[in-house]
Amino acid sequence: MKRKNIVGSAAVFAVACLTLSGCAGGASDSSSSTGGAPKPDVSCDVPAANLDNKAVDTSEATGEITFMTQGLKGTFDDFFTAQIAEFEAEHPGAKINWTDMGGDADFDTKMVTQAANCSMADVINVPSSTVLALSKANLLLDFDTKSPDLGETFVPTVWDSIDLGADGAHTALPWYWGPFITTYNKEVFERAGLDPNTPPATMDEYFEAAHTIADAKTGDYAIYGNTDWYLLNQWRNMGVEMMNSDTTEFTFGDDKQALKWITEMAALYEKGAIPKDSIIGDLDQSKAYNAGNLAFGTPNASFLRSVKENNAAVYDVTGVGSDTVPEGSNPLFSGQYISVSVTTENTPLAVAWAEHIASAEQELAWVNYGIETNTTVIFPVANEALDNLQAADTTSTDPMDQARTLAAEAATQAEAYPADFYVTGAVQKALVDNVNQAIVGQLEPQAALDAAESKMNTLLAKLLAD
Amino acid sequence: MATLTDVKRPPRQTERATKKRPRTSGKDLNGAARFRPAWMPLLWLLAPIGVVAAFYLYPFLNIIFLSFTDASPLSGNGDFVGLENYQFLANDPVFWNAVLNSVVYAICVVPLMVALPLLLAVLLKDHIPGIGFFRSLFYIPAISSLVVVSLAWTAILKDNGTLNTTLMDLQLISEPLPFLTGRWFLLFSAMAVTLWQGLPYYMVLYLAALSNVDRSLYEAAAVDGAGPIRRFFTVTVPGVRIMMSLVGILTMIGSIKIFTEVHLLSNGSGGIGGESQTLTMYIRSVGLDPTYGSLGQGAAGSVFLFLLTLGLLLMSQRLNRKAEEQ
Amino acid sequence: MTTAALTSRRRRGRAGFGTVQGKALALRYVILSVVGVLLLGPLLLPLMAAFKAPGEPVFGQGASLIPREWSLDAFVQLFTQTEIVRFIGNSLIVCGLTVVSALILSTVGGYMLSRRGWKGRGIALVVVLSTMIFPFESIMLSLYAQVRDLGLYDTLPGIWLPMMLGPFHLLLMRAAFLGIADEVEDAALLDGAGEWHRFWYIFLPQVKGSLTVVGLTAFIAAWQDYLWPLLITQSSGNTTMMLGIAQLQSSFGTDYRVVLAGAIAALVPIAIVFFFTQKYFFKGVEEGGLKF
């Protein structure tokens, strides 16, 4: 028999696969709408009642549903277990199965897998990073028709911003969030000759303080390098026009303020004010901040808990200030939402549960639970809940308490920022990759802005064309 | 007939192989008439090949199909677009950079992964007191969970980490080396992690193979006055050649599709500007992004990865054979 | 009769590994210790951190390698705040299923792949090798759909099903059967024994060592797997150990001591499994040998 080697025949085999593959994929049926809302792009079995024009009658909420959250177990177990028990007692015959996933990047992967296979949980906690994708694919229930008037309970600008479904349908209920704040190490401030009780109030002061810390050459660092999380917020605070008003194009490429941000960061990096390896370090800077030689800490008050747990000494010298929002502008809202999957077979119960957990009453109870257990600093988005926020102890010197006071103020003034939905996934990567290259000096700042804008607009155009 | 035997029994080996099978009636019994009824082997293979076909092959046929469509993760199967996705990849410098990274990864990792675990196995093969303890202890890196691996290696490789501090204390360097941020440094660091975890894993395979090497060969070599190093090359290496070949194939396949190590060390960024991104990282970020992803492009990348791996295996096989013939 | 004689002849002359004495032995220990430090050193800092008291610095400046105050607080938190025992139990179930299926399927399949005399074995082999090349990321969406269509979504068998047999195991067992001398088979064929009889009584006992390798690697693969269980499970009742550890990294900041305590808890069962199979593994190696 003629000798042929294995790899060669594997190549032949691969070609055979190509010809065979025609029969492997099934044809998807074209999406034709049966009533009010269009069918999802993936070929799911959607109960017709979820797409018609009639509201859902939630008085008959029985049966069983699954409720999936992100990163809440371990912190809020008692709260949700109690909430579910209470709800089940009020609705005899109803059963809520709560599942939770760790809050890492794989959450999005899981969400995509489930969504692509029409098997999302009935009620889902959707982060702002995936709400656009799920809405565009028509995978989320339209609250406007299924539960009209629900929107009135939420902060108007936030509610208005999530008209991301077909024909401007609202597909998600604002749930909870943590306003950006400034946290800083008072000792590092002092060592650099800065007033430990005056955190920067504007982005200009922020960069100024960073330069002072770098110039003092005390061996301390000023700013953490991975800005993935709050880049958008800082640019907004500097007045950068991220997108045009109808969110069809990114427009920051020739923005002087964006250029200034990159130039400042590059200068600070050059000076050694930014730990060199932090550019692509952990998303949250708490691990680096815990070392005690970094001036600015996490922008999210809830992360103060991990500072407390991992290095109590640093926690004690942590100062808290408001986010660097300019005068006359409102803080940015970026939060978590509650949606109902359009494939749910128990719409009445799913909607009833979604309404329940996103209600003012429940949001407030949850926030208060965070205060009582001193575990988190989260805020509601329902008007009534915001009006009734528990008055924080303004005399406390505990950083968590101080953060709570400042964040409460921000929470009542916050407004939605549509670009937040669009700067996600590949678009965010395009932005951050280019910006990072400019910070470390591999790219000219303007070249980085141009490259990022062009790549981001290509991706966005493709999304909008579909 | 193509078999793995060809891979593992290069010409030089045939002499040994034939010596091993002095058969009288072999032709008759092992010939075509060996199995009655003729479909009997298929019956045996039904379950194992069925599993492989169902859970490995079928999904990949799907991927090949998708690579010719404009499907996106949340849009179902999409429409036929011909070679558009492949054209997109061909014109995307980020893709070619990822290919380069993965190929470099394989070229660096494969030889080391074939050789180093063998050396370790040689150290651990003899019955000396406490050897079970060492064998078990050395195995720990292979079974450590990702979170530990990532924390451990970040602590070593960061700018003020153990490695940089030590090198600076020894005055070998004056500035920290960018183990986690340099375009190539990051890849080399990830390779170190791959080797660290793979070393004990492949060591076990080699230990098993070593136990098959005839002891009398070592004794004969010792009588001939061969030192440990010569014994290693004249007895050990030929004795485990087949295992070396298998480890080579396995690590080649594994390192072309490398993902986890680079992902962990760079917190998912693939380095500053994504320059150290590997092919699988590229496939994942292009294909699975819920908002802007293109399943078709990701699928095309997977098909390319498949062909690339085959090509490299073929090439290394050629090189091996040439080396054998000389 | 003939076969028995042949097998025992094969065993002679390589009854075990060598022994080392005197200076060479001392040198061997020195080298082993150095390698040990290189292999285990990286793990020291993270593993020690699990024993630190709450509030003690875990990383960076001010963090010491040895805990200032030894504390089991992180482990107490781990066992009280998470269902870690159930996670370990789930992982063990999946691992058990995987080991059994991998052993059965890889021996049956590997045996037949190693036999000459039937058409299509080349293609079968190529299929097996090719399937190892695909990255999991590219097949996972499809795999997910398949397992869900089988009604196994969010079940432990659903985690097990796609990894019940690794192509690698087939190749390993095939190589092991190939290594058995042809005289053995020729003699068995002359005896007139049936295929199954030959496989069970003559071939299988000779590949014990390889079987242990397959069992061990299948166990580890199932224990370490993260992405697939993450995708295919939903309820906490089906959470495996690796998912459990990942869940400790919450959206509201991470207590690394607890995460690391979890990592240690994940290491211990598998280390125990290795320690015990290690004994049988090397015993198996010496009896049956891993044949090529």
Short mmCIF file of C-alpha atoms in Angstrom, two decimals, chain A residues 6 9-10 13 66 68 70-77 99-104 106 109-110 112-114 116-121 176 282 287 290-293 302-303 305-306 308-312 376 378, chain C residues 53-62 77 81 83 123 125-127 129-130 134 140-142 144-146 148 153-154 226-227 229-236 246-247 249-257:
data_model
loop_
_atom_site.label_atom_id
_atom_site.label_comp_id
_atom_site.label_asym_id
_atom_site.label_seq_id
_atom_site.Cartn_x
_atom_site.Cartn_y
_atom_site.Cartn_z
CA ILE A 6 -1.44 11.45 8.14
CA SER A 9 -4.71 13.10 4.21
CA ALA A 10 -6.14 15.29 6.93
CA PHE A 13 -10.29 15.37 4.63
CA THR A 66 -35.60 31.49 36.10
CA MET A 68 -30.35 35.32 36.26
CA GLN A 70 -24.59 39.01 37.46
CA GLY A 71 -22.16 38.97 40.36
CA LEU A 72 -24.73 39.35 43.14
CA LYS A 73 -24.34 36.03 44.91
CA GLY A 74 -21.92 36.14 47.78
CA THR A 75 -23.02 39.66 48.63
CA PHE A 76 -26.80 39.70 48.48
CA ASP A 77 -27.79 36.06 49.06
CA THR A 99 -29.14 31.86 39.43
CA ASP A 100 -26.13 34.08 39.42
CA MET A 101 -22.92 34.32 37.45
CA GLY A 102 -19.61 35.76 38.52
CA GLY A 103 -19.17 39.26 37.20
CA ASP A 104 -16.28 38.61 34.83
CA ASP A 106 -17.32 35.42 30.58
CA THR A 109 -19.91 34.96 26.49
CA LYS A 110 -22.58 33.08 28.37
CA VAL A 112 -24.32 35.38 23.77
CA THR A 113 -24.46 31.60 23.87
CA GLN A 114 -27.81 31.61 25.59
CA ALA A 116 -28.03 32.76 20.18
CA ASN A 117 -29.74 29.56 21.26
CA CYS A 118 -32.92 31.19 22.52
CA SER A 119 -32.40 29.88 26.03
CA MET A 120 -31.94 32.95 28.15
CA ALA A 121 -33.39 32.97 31.62
CA TYR A 176 -29.34 49.67 40.14
CA ASP A 282 -6.85 44.50 36.28
CA LYS A 287 -5.43 45.50 43.98
CA ASN A 290 -4.24 48.38 48.22
CA ALA A 291 -0.45 48.52 48.03
CA GLY A 292 -0.68 52.03 49.47
CA ASN A 293 1.45 53.88 46.91
CA SER A 302 -18.61 49.47 46.39
CA PHE A 303 -15.05 48.46 45.73
CA ARG A 305 -15.13 47.07 50.68
CA SER A 306 -12.38 45.10 49.01
CA LYS A 308 -11.12 47.25 53.64
CA GLU A 309 -10.90 43.48 53.39
CA ASN A 310 -7.52 43.33 51.71
CA ASN A 311 -5.67 46.18 53.38
CA ALA A 312 -7.37 47.86 56.33
CA THR A 376 -22.13 47.98 49.09
CA ILE A 378 -25.53 51.04 45.22
CA ALA C 53 -6.20 37.23 58.73
CA PRO C 54 -8.83 39.66 57.42
CA GLY C 55 -7.34 43.07 56.62
CA GLU C 56 -3.77 41.92 56.33
CA PRO C 57 -2.26 43.13 53.06
CA VAL C 58 -2.43 40.39 50.44
CA PHE C 59 -0.43 42.01 47.64
CA GLY C 60 2.16 44.69 47.11
CA GLN C 61 3.92 46.85 49.65
CA GLY C 62 3.46 45.78 53.22
CA GLN C 77 -15.94 32.10 55.03
CA GLN C 81 -20.83 31.46 52.52
CA GLU C 83 -21.98 25.67 48.85
CA ILE C 123 -9.93 7.91 7.59
CA LEU C 125 -7.81 8.00 12.48
CA VAL C 126 -7.55 11.22 10.51
CA VAL C 127 -10.98 12.29 11.73
CA LEU C 129 -6.65 13.68 14.88
CA SER C 130 -8.35 16.53 13.04
CA PHE C 134 -10.42 22.98 16.59
CA MET C 140 -19.07 26.00 21.56
CA LEU C 141 -22.19 27.67 20.16
CA SER C 142 -23.01 24.60 18.13
CA TYR C 144 -24.43 24.17 23.26
CA ALA C 145 -27.33 23.83 20.85
CA GLN C 146 -26.76 20.09 20.50
CA ARG C 148 -29.67 21.53 24.84
CA TYR C 153 -29.18 21.73 29.50
CA ASP C 154 -28.30 22.57 33.08
CA TYR C 226 -14.31 26.02 33.13
CA LEU C 227 -15.85 27.48 30.01
CA PRO C 229 -19.67 24.00 32.47
CA LEU C 230 -20.14 27.75 32.64
CA LEU C 231 -22.10 27.78 29.40
CA ILE C 232 -24.17 24.68 29.88
CA THR C 233 -25.29 25.08 33.49
CA GLN C 234 -27.58 27.60 35.00
CA SER C 235 -28.67 26.67 38.50
CA SER C 236 -26.41 26.64 41.51
CA ALA C 246 -14.87 32.00 39.76
CA GLN C 247 -18.08 33.09 41.45
CA GLN C 249 -14.89 37.09 42.37
CA SER C 250 -17.98 39.19 42.77
CA SER C 251 -19.08 42.38 41.08
CA PHE C 252 -18.57 44.19 44.33
CA GLY C 253 -14.89 43.69 44.91
CA THR C 254 -13.05 40.50 45.61
CA ASP C 255 -11.69 39.12 48.85
CA TYR C 256 -8.68 37.34 47.41
CA ARG C 257 -8.07 35.38 50.58
#
